[in-house]
Amino acid sequence: MKMMQNVLILPIIAILSLTVNADSGAARSRCWTSGNGRPAQWWSEGAEITRGKFFYECRRGQLEPLGCLSNVEQKVRIGSTFQQDGYEFTCQLGSDGYIEFGYSACVGQDGRTYQKGETWTDAKNTYYYRCRDDGRVVKTTIEGCIAHDKQRRVPLGETDDFNGYTYKCQQKTSGVVQMCSVGCIHNGQKYNIGQQYKDGDYVFYCKLQGGKCTKQCIGCVDASGQSIYDGQRYKRDETTYQCEIRPGKRSHRAVGCNIVENGRDINKVIGCRWYEQNPDWKIEKTCETDGPNKTKVTTVGCIYKYKGFDRIFLEPGKYTIWNLPKQKDASVGLACRKTSDGAELLIFDVAELERNTAGLSYDLPRGKK
C-alpha cells in the first residue's frame, strides 16, 4: 500500500513542475510598458505598441523599435524616408541604439528634394534657396534674389544694375526677399537716392517714389553750367531765360532782354518799354521776341524834347523839319538815325539838311501816339 502511494505522487509533482515552467516562460516573453494611449500594462509577444512619435514590437520581453510616426501619423519603418515641414527625414537608429528622426534633405515647394549645398528657386523665380548643413540637421535658407533678367542670381546684400537703375537684394522685416531700388544710373555713373546730376540742359534728381527709384527733372543748367531751379532766370546771348519745370514738361523759356544800365545787368521783360535820354532827346526801346525762343532789343524811335516836353517822335531812318512854336520863320531839322546799338537823334540847322539826311526818308512832324 505504501508503495502504491509513492507511485501516485511522482506524476503529480511532474505535472506541477511543467505548469510552473510554462507560466514562467510566458511571463518572460511579455512586455511591461505604457503605450497606445494606455497606462503601463503587460503586452503579449508580437504586440505593436506606439509611444510618442515611435512605434515598437514586443519581442521576448523587450521593446524592439520598428519605426517613426510622421505628423499625420504615417508609420515609417527604420531606414525609410518621409517629407515633413519642408524637409526630408530618415527614420533611423542613433549611435546610442535609440530610434530617432534624422534630417536627410531639404524639400522645395514643388516637393523635390535637395541635398546639402544644392540651390533652387521659388515658383515665381524671384529669389533662391540653399540647403545648408547645420550640425546634425539641414536648414533651408534664402540666399538671394533673381535678377530682373531672370537669369542671374544676386546674393542677399549685393546689388545689380538693370535698365538705368541700381537694385539691391534685401530681406525686409516682414521676411520678404526682393530686389529693391536703391539708386539711379546715368551715362554709366551711379547716383544714390537724393543725389542730383546734369543731363544736357537740365538737372535731374534720383528720387524714391512708391518704393521705386525715378529720375525726376528738377532744374536747368544755365549758360555758365550752373544748376538753377524752377522760376530762376539767367542770361544767354542778351536773352533772359527762365527755368520752367512742370509735370511732363520742361523748358528754358525766353522771358526778357538783358541790358546793361548804369553798369548793372538789368532784365527787361518782353513788351517792356524804356528810354535812354539826355536833356534834348531820348531814345525809346522795347524788348521783343526774336524767333521761337529768343529776344531782341528794338528801337521804337527818337523823341525830341523842347523846353522839357516831348514834342516830336521819329521812327528810326526818318527825318523831319519842325517849325519852332511862337518863333517866326524859325525851324529845326531832326533826324533819327540808326546806330549799332539802336539809334540817335540828330538836331541840325535846316541849312545842313542834305548833309544830315542822306539815306533817310522824310516824315511829317508829329508827336508820340
CSV table of C-alpha atoms in Angstrom, one decimal:
chain,number,residue,atom,x,y,z
A,1,MET,CA,0.0,0.0,0.0
A,2,LYS,CA,2.8,2.4,0.8
A,3,MET,CA,4.5,1.6,-2.4
A,4,MET,CA,1.3,2.5,-4.3
A,5,GLN,CA,1.1,6.0,-2.8
A,6,ASN,CA,4.7,6.8,-3.9
A,7,VAL,CA,3.8,5.9,-7.5
A,8,LEU,CA,0.8,8.3,-7.5
A,9,ILE,CA,2.8,11.3,-6.0
A,10,LEU,CA,5.5,11.3,-8.6
A,11,PRO,CA,3.3,12.1,-11.7
A,12,ILE,CA,1.5,14.9,-9.8
A,13,ILE,CA,4.9,16.6,-9.0
A,14,ALA,CA,5.9,16.3,-12.6
A,15,ILE,CA,2.7,17.9,-13.9
A,16,LEU,CA,3.0,20.8,-11.4
A,17,SER,CA,6.6,21.4,-12.4
A,18,LEU,CA,5.7,21.6,-16.1
A,19,THR,CA,2.9,24.1,-15.4
A,20,VAL,CA,5.2,26.4,-13.3
A,21,ASN,CA,7.9,26.3,-16.1
A,22,ALA,CA,5.3,27.2,-18.8
A,23,ASP,CA,3.9,30.2,-16.8
A,24,SER,CA,7.5,31.4,-16.1
A,25,GLY,CA,8.3,31.3,-19.9
A,26,ALA,CA,5.1,33.2,-20.9
A,27,ALA,CA,5.9,35.9,-18.4
A,28,ARG,CA,9.4,36.4,-19.7
A,29,SER,CA,8.1,36.9,-23.3
A,30,ARG,CA,5.6,39.7,-22.3
A,31,CYS,CA,6.5,43.4,-22.1
A,32,TRP,CA,5.5,45.8,-19.3
A,33,THR,CA,5.1,49.3,-20.6
A,34,SER,CA,2.6,52.1,-21.4
A,35,GLY,CA,1.6,52.7,-25.0
A,36,ASN,CA,-1.2,53.1,-27.5
A,37,GLY,CA,-2.7,55.7,-25.2
A,38,ARG,CA,-2.9,53.3,-22.2
A,39,PRO,CA,-1.2,53.2,-18.8
A,40,ALA,CA,1.5,50.6,-18.1
A,41,GLN,CA,0.4,47.0,-18.6
A,42,TRP,CA,1.6,43.7,-19.9
A,43,TRP,CA,1.8,43.3,-23.6
A,44,SER,CA,1.8,40.0,-25.4
A,45,GLU,CA,4.6,38.8,-27.6
A,46,GLY,CA,4.3,40.3,-31.1
A,47,ALA,CA,2.1,43.2,-29.9
A,48,GLU,CA,2.8,46.6,-31.7
A,49,ILE,CA,3.0,49.5,-29.3
A,50,THR,CA,3.1,53.2,-30.1
A,51,ARG,CA,4.9,55.5,-27.7
A,52,GLY,CA,5.1,59.2,-28.6
A,53,LYS,CA,6.5,59.6,-32.2
A,54,PHE,CA,7.8,56.0,-32.4
A,55,PHE,CA,6.3,52.5,-32.6
A,56,TYR,CA,7.7,49.2,-31.3
A,57,GLU,CA,7.1,45.4,-31.2
A,58,CYS,CA,7.1,43.3,-28.0
A,59,ARG,CA,9.7,40.6,-28.6
A,60,ARG,CA,10.9,38.2,-25.8
A,61,GLY,CA,10.0,40.7,-23.1
A,62,GLN,CA,11.8,43.7,-24.8
A,63,LEU,CA,10.5,46.6,-26.9
A,64,GLU,CA,12.1,46.3,-30.3
A,65,PRO,CA,12.0,49.7,-32.3
A,66,LEU,CA,10.2,49.4,-35.7
A,67,GLY,CA,9.9,52.9,-36.9
A,68,CYS,CA,8.7,56.5,-36.6
A,69,LEU,CA,5.4,58.4,-36.9
A,70,SER,CA,5.0,61.5,-39.1
A,71,ASN,CA,2.9,64.5,-38.2
A,72,VAL,CA,0.0,62.8,-40.0
A,73,GLU,CA,0.5,59.6,-38.0
A,74,GLN,CA,2.0,57.8,-41.1
A,75,LYS,CA,4.2,54.9,-40.0
A,76,VAL,CA,7.7,55.0,-41.4
A,77,ARG,CA,9.9,51.9,-41.0
A,78,ILE,CA,13.5,52.3,-39.8
A,79,GLY,CA,15.7,53.1,-42.8
A,80,SER,CA,12.9,54.7,-44.8
A,81,THR,CA,12.4,58.4,-45.5
A,82,PHE,CA,9.4,60.8,-45.4
A,83,GLN,CA,8.7,64.5,-46.1
A,84,GLN,CA,7.5,66.8,-43.4
A,85,ASP,CA,7.6,70.6,-42.7
A,86,GLY,CA,9.8,71.3,-45.7
A,87,TYR,CA,12.4,68.7,-45.0
A,88,GLU,CA,13.1,65.0,-45.8
A,89,PHE,CA,13.6,62.9,-42.7
A,90,THR,CA,15.1,59.4,-42.3
A,91,CYS,CA,13.8,57.2,-39.5
A,92,GLN,CA,16.9,55.7,-38.0
A,93,LEU,CA,18.7,54.2,-35.0
A,94,GLY,CA,21.1,56.6,-33.4
A,95,SER,CA,24.6,55.7,-32.2
A,96,ASP,CA,23.2,55.1,-28.8
A,97,GLY,CA,20.7,52.5,-30.1
A,98,TYR,CA,17.7,54.6,-29.7
A,99,ILE,CA,15.3,55.4,-32.5
A,100,GLU,CA,15.4,59.0,-33.9
A,101,PHE,CA,14.5,61.3,-36.7
A,102,GLY,CA,17.4,62.2,-39.0
A,103,TYR,CA,17.4,65.2,-41.4
A,104,SER,CA,18.4,64.0,-44.8
A,105,ALA,CA,17.5,66.7,-47.3
A,106,CYS,CA,15.6,69.9,-47.9
A,107,VAL,CA,12.3,69.9,-49.8
A,108,GLY,CA,11.2,72.6,-52.2
A,109,GLN,CA,7.7,73.9,-52.7
A,110,ASP,CA,7.2,71.6,-55.6
A,111,GLY,CA,8.1,68.5,-53.4
A,112,ARG,CA,11.5,68.0,-54.9
A,113,THR,CA,14.3,67.1,-52.6
A,114,TYR,CA,17.6,68.9,-52.5
A,115,GLN,CA,20.8,67.7,-50.9
A,116,LYS,CA,23.2,69.7,-48.8
A,117,GLY,CA,24.7,72.5,-50.8
A,118,GLU,CA,22.2,72.4,-53.6
A,119,THR,CA,20.2,75.5,-54.6
A,120,TRP,CA,16.8,76.1,-56.2
A,121,THR,CA,14.4,79.0,-56.9
A,122,ASP,CA,10.9,79.7,-55.8
A,123,ALA,CA,7.9,79.1,-58.1
A,124,LYS,CA,7.9,82.7,-59.4
A,125,ASN,CA,11.6,82.7,-59.9
A,126,THR,CA,12.1,85.8,-57.8
A,127,TYR,CA,14.6,84.5,-55.2
A,128,TYR,CA,16.6,81.3,-54.5
A,129,TYR,CA,17.2,78.9,-51.6
A,130,ARG,CA,20.2,76.8,-50.4
A,131,CYS,CA,20.1,73.5,-48.4
A,132,ARG,CA,22.7,74.1,-45.7
A,133,ASP,CA,24.4,71.7,-43.3
A,134,ASP,CA,23.6,72.9,-39.8
A,135,GLY,CA,25.2,70.4,-37.5
A,136,ARG,CA,23.0,67.4,-37.0
A,137,VAL,CA,20.3,68.9,-39.2
A,138,VAL,CA,19.9,70.6,-42.6
A,139,LYS,CA,18.4,74.0,-42.9
A,140,THR,CA,16.7,75.8,-45.9
A,141,THR,CA,17.9,79.4,-46.2
A,142,ILE,CA,17.0,82.1,-48.6
A,143,GLU,CA,20.3,83.0,-50.2
A,144,GLY,CA,19.4,85.8,-52.6
A,145,CYS,CA,17.3,87.2,-55.4
A,146,ILE,CA,16.9,86.5,-59.1
A,147,ALA,CA,17.9,89.5,-61.2
A,148,HIS,CA,15.4,91.3,-63.5
A,149,ASP,CA,16.6,89.4,-66.5
A,150,LYS,CA,15.5,86.2,-64.7
A,151,GLN,CA,18.9,84.7,-65.4
A,152,ARG,CA,21.5,85.8,-62.9
A,153,ARG,CA,21.4,85.3,-59.1
A,154,VAL,CA,22.2,88.2,-56.7
A,155,PRO,CA,23.2,87.2,-53.2
A,156,LEU,CA,21.5,89.0,-50.2
A,157,GLY,CA,23.0,92.4,-49.6
A,158,GLU,CA,24.5,92.7,-53.1
A,159,THR,CA,23.5,95.0,-55.9
A,160,ASP,CA,22.6,94.6,-59.6
A,161,ASP,CA,22.3,97.2,-62.3
A,162,PHE,CA,19.3,97.0,-64.7
A,163,ASN,CA,17.8,99.4,-67.2
A,164,GLY,CA,19.2,102.6,-65.8
A,165,TYR,CA,18.7,101.8,-62.1
A,166,THR,CA,20.6,100.0,-59.3
A,167,TYR,CA,18.8,97.3,-57.3
A,168,LYS,CA,19.8,95.7,-54.0
A,169,CYS,CA,18.7,92.2,-52.9
A,170,GLN,CA,17.2,92.8,-49.4
A,171,GLN,CA,15.2,90.9,-46.8
A,172,LYS,CA,12.5,93.1,-45.2
A,173,THR,CA,11.4,92.9,-41.6
A,174,SER,CA,8.4,91.0,-42.8
A,175,GLY,CA,10.7,88.3,-44.1
A,176,VAL,CA,10.0,89.1,-47.8
A,177,VAL,CA,13.1,89.0,-50.0
A,178,GLN,CA,13.2,91.1,-53.2
A,179,MET,CA,15.2,93.4,-55.4
A,180,CYS,CA,14.7,96.9,-54.1
A,181,SER,CA,15.5,100.2,-55.9
A,182,VAL,CA,18.5,102.0,-54.3
A,183,GLY,CA,19.9,104.3,-57.0
A,184,CYS,CA,19.9,105.6,-60.5
A,185,ILE,CA,22.4,105.3,-63.3
A,186,HIS,CA,23.1,107.9,-66.0
A,187,ASN,CA,25.8,107.6,-68.6
A,188,GLY,CA,27.5,104.8,-66.6
A,189,GLN,CA,27.6,107.0,-63.4
A,190,LYS,CA,25.8,105.8,-60.3
A,191,TYR,CA,23.7,108.1,-58.1
A,192,ASN,CA,22.2,107.3,-54.7
A,193,ILE,CA,18.7,108.3,-53.7
A,194,GLY,CA,18.7,112.1,-53.2
A,195,GLN,CA,21.7,112.9,-55.4
A,196,GLN,CA,21.4,115.2,-58.4
A,197,TYR,CA,23.1,115.1,-61.8
A,198,LYS,CA,23.0,117.0,-65.1
A,199,ASP,CA,21.9,115.8,-68.4
A,200,GLY,CA,22.3,118.3,-71.2
A,201,ASP,CA,20.4,121.5,-70.3
A,202,TYR,CA,18.6,120.0,-67.3
A,203,VAL,CA,19.1,118.9,-63.7
A,204,PHE,CA,17.7,115.6,-62.5
A,205,TYR,CA,17.2,114.1,-59.1
A,206,CYS,CA,17.2,110.4,-58.1
A,207,LYS,CA,14.1,110.1,-56.1
A,208,LEU,CA,12.5,107.1,-54.3
A,209,GLN,CA,8.8,107.2,-55.0
A,210,GLY,CA,6.3,104.5,-54.3
A,211,GLY,CA,9.1,102.1,-53.4
A,212,LYS,CA,10.9,102.6,-56.7
A,213,CYS,CA,13.6,105.0,-57.9
A,214,THR,CA,12.7,107.5,-60.5
A,215,LYS,CA,14.7,110.2,-62.4
A,216,GLN,CA,12.9,113.5,-61.9
A,217,CYS,CA,13.8,116.7,-63.7
A,218,ILE,CA,14.0,119.5,-61.0
A,219,GLY,CA,16.0,122.2,-62.7
A,220,CYS,CA,18.0,123.6,-65.6
A,221,VAL,CA,21.6,124.2,-66.5
A,222,ASP,CA,22.4,127.9,-67.2
A,223,ALA,CA,24.8,129.4,-69.6
A,224,SER,CA,27.7,129.0,-67.2
A,225,GLY,CA,27.0,125.4,-66.5
A,226,GLN,CA,25.5,126.1,-63.0
A,227,SER,CA,22.3,124.4,-61.7
A,228,ILE,CA,19.2,126.6,-61.3
A,229,TYR,CA,15.7,125.6,-60.4
A,230,ASP,CA,12.1,126.3,-61.3
A,231,GLY,CA,11.4,130.0,-61.7
A,232,GLN,CA,15.1,131.1,-61.6
A,233,ARG,CA,16.5,133.2,-64.5
A,234,TYR,CA,19.8,133.5,-66.3
A,235,LYS,CA,21.3,135.4,-69.3
A,236,ARG,CA,22.5,133.9,-72.6
A,237,ASP,CA,23.3,135.9,-75.7
A,238,GLU,CA,21.5,139.0,-74.4
A,239,THR,CA,18.3,137.0,-73.9
A,240,THR,CA,16.9,136.3,-70.4
A,241,TYR,CA,15.7,132.8,-69.9
A,242,GLN,CA,13.5,131.3,-67.1
A,243,CYS,CA,13.8,127.7,-66.0
A,244,GLU,CA,10.3,126.2,-66.0
A,245,ILE,CA,9.7,122.7,-64.7
A,246,ARG,CA,6.1,121.3,-65.0
A,247,PRO,CA,4.7,117.8,-64.8
A,248,GLY,CA,5.6,116.2,-68.1
A,249,LYS,CA,7.1,119.4,-69.4
A,250,ARG,CA,10.3,121.3,-69.0
A,251,SER,CA,11.8,124.3,-70.8
A,252,HIS,CA,14.2,127.3,-70.9
A,253,ARG,CA,11.7,129.9,-71.8
A,254,ALA,CA,12.8,133.3,-73.2
A,255,VAL,CA,11.1,135.9,-71.0
A,256,GLY,CA,13.1,139.1,-71.5
A,257,CYS,CA,16.1,141.1,-72.7
A,258,ASN,CA,19.2,141.6,-70.7
A,259,ILE,CA,20.7,145.1,-70.9
A,260,VAL,CA,23.4,147.0,-69.1
A,261,GLU,CA,22.1,150.0,-67.3
A,262,ASN,CA,24.4,152.2,-65.2
A,263,GLY,CA,27.0,149.4,-65.2
A,264,ARG,CA,24.5,146.8,-64.0
A,265,ASP,CA,22.8,143.9,-65.8
A,266,ILE,CA,19.1,144.6,-65.9
A,267,ASN,CA,16.3,142.4,-67.2
A,268,LYS,CA,13.6,143.9,-69.3
A,269,VAL,CA,10.6,141.6,-69.8
A,270,ILE,CA,9.1,141.1,-73.2
A,271,GLY,CA,6.8,144.1,-74.0
A,272,CYS,CA,8.5,146.4,-71.6
A,273,ARG,CA,9.5,149.9,-72.9
A,274,TRP,CA,12.2,152.2,-71.6
A,275,TYR,CA,14.2,155.3,-72.5
A,276,GLU,CA,17.8,156.3,-73.0
A,277,GLN,CA,17.9,160.0,-72.7
A,278,ASN,CA,19.8,163.3,-72.4
A,279,PRO,CA,18.5,166.8,-71.8
A,280,ASP,CA,17.4,167.4,-75.5
A,281,TRP,CA,16.2,164.0,-76.7
A,282,LYS,CA,15.5,160.4,-75.7
A,283,ILE,CA,15.5,157.0,-77.4
A,284,GLU,CA,12.6,154.7,-76.8
A,285,LYS,CA,13.4,151.0,-76.8
A,286,THR,CA,11.4,147.8,-76.2
A,287,CYS,CA,12.0,144.0,-75.7
A,288,GLU,CA,10.5,141.8,-78.4
A,289,THR,CA,10.6,138.1,-79.3
A,290,ASP,CA,13.1,137.1,-82.0
A,291,GLY,CA,12.2,133.7,-83.4
A,292,PRO,CA,10.8,130.7,-81.4
A,293,ASN,CA,12.8,131.2,-78.2
A,294,LYS,CA,15.0,134.3,-78.3
A,295,THR,CA,14.5,138.0,-77.7
A,296,LYS,CA,16.0,141.3,-79.0
A,297,VAL,CA,16.0,144.9,-78.1
A,298,THR,CA,14.2,147.0,-80.7
A,299,THR,CA,14.5,150.8,-81.0
A,300,VAL,CA,11.0,152.2,-81.3
A,301,GLY,CA,12.0,155.7,-82.2
A,302,CYS,CA,13.6,159.0,-81.3
A,303,ILE,CA,11.8,161.7,-79.3
A,304,TYR,CA,12.8,165.4,-79.5
A,305,LYS,CA,12.3,167.3,-76.2
A,306,TYR,CA,11.6,171.0,-76.3
A,307,LYS,CA,11.5,173.1,-73.2
A,308,GLY,CA,11.2,169.9,-71.1
A,309,PHE,CA,8.4,168.4,-73.0
A,310,ASP,CA,8.3,165.5,-75.5
A,311,ARG,CA,7.3,167.2,-78.8
A,312,ILE,CA,8.4,165.3,-81.9
A,313,PHE,CA,8.6,161.5,-82.5
A,314,LEU,CA,10.5,159.9,-85.3
A,315,GLU,CA,10.9,156.3,-86.3
A,316,PRO,CA,14.5,155.1,-87.0
A,317,GLY,CA,15.5,156.1,-90.5
A,318,LYS,CA,13.2,159.1,-90.7
A,319,TYR,CA,13.8,162.9,-90.6
A,320,THR,CA,11.6,166.0,-90.4
A,321,ILE,CA,11.6,169.8,-90.3
A,322,TRP,CA,9.8,171.3,-87.3
A,323,ASN,CA,8.8,174.9,-87.0
A,324,LEU,CA,9.6,176.1,-83.5
A,325,PRO,CA,6.4,177.4,-81.8
A,326,LYS,CA,6.0,181.2,-81.4
A,327,GLN,CA,9.2,181.8,-83.4
A,328,LYS,CA,8.5,183.3,-86.8
A,329,ASP,CA,10.5,181.7,-89.6
A,330,ALA,CA,12.4,179.6,-87.1
A,331,SER,CA,12.7,175.8,-87.7
A,332,VAL,CA,15.0,172.9,-86.7
A,333,GLY,CA,16.0,169.8,-88.5
A,334,LEU,CA,15.6,166.4,-86.7
A,335,ALA,CA,16.8,163.1,-87.9
A,336,CYS,CA,16.5,159.6,-86.2
A,337,ARG,CA,19.5,157.7,-87.5
A,338,LYS,CA,20.1,154.0,-86.8
A,339,THR,CA,23.3,153.1,-84.9
A,340,SER,CA,24.9,149.8,-83.9
A,341,ASP,CA,23.2,149.8,-80.6
A,342,GLY,CA,19.9,151.4,-81.6
A,343,ALA,CA,19.5,155.0,-82.8
A,344,GLU,CA,20.4,158.6,-82.1
A,345,LEU,CA,18.7,161.9,-82.7
A,346,LEU,CA,20.5,164.5,-84.8
A,347,ILE,CA,19.4,168.1,-84.2
A,348,PHE,CA,20.7,170.3,-87.0
A,349,ASP,CA,20.2,173.6,-88.9
A,350,VAL,CA,17.9,173.2,-91.9
A,351,ALA,CA,20.7,174.7,-94.0
A,352,GLU,CA,22.6,171.5,-93.5
A,353,LEU,CA,19.6,169.3,-94.4
A,354,GLU,CA,21.2,167.5,-97.3
A,355,ARG,CA,24.3,166.5,-95.4
A,356,ASN,CA,22.3,165.3,-92.3
A,357,THR,CA,19.5,163.4,-94.1
A,358,ALA,CA,21.4,161.3,-96.6
A,359,GLY,CA,19.8,157.8,-96.8
A,360,LEU,CA,16.8,158.9,-94.6
A,361,SER,CA,13.2,159.3,-95.6
A,362,TYR,CA,11.0,162.3,-94.7
A,363,ASP,CA,8.2,162.1,-92.2
A,364,LEU,CA,5.7,164.8,-91.2
A,365,PRO,CA,6.4,166.2,-87.7
A,366,ARG,CA,4.2,164.5,-85.2
A,367,GLY,CA,4.1,163.7,-81.5
A,368,LYS,CA,4.2,160.3,-79.9
A,369,LYS,CA,1.0,158.3,-80.4
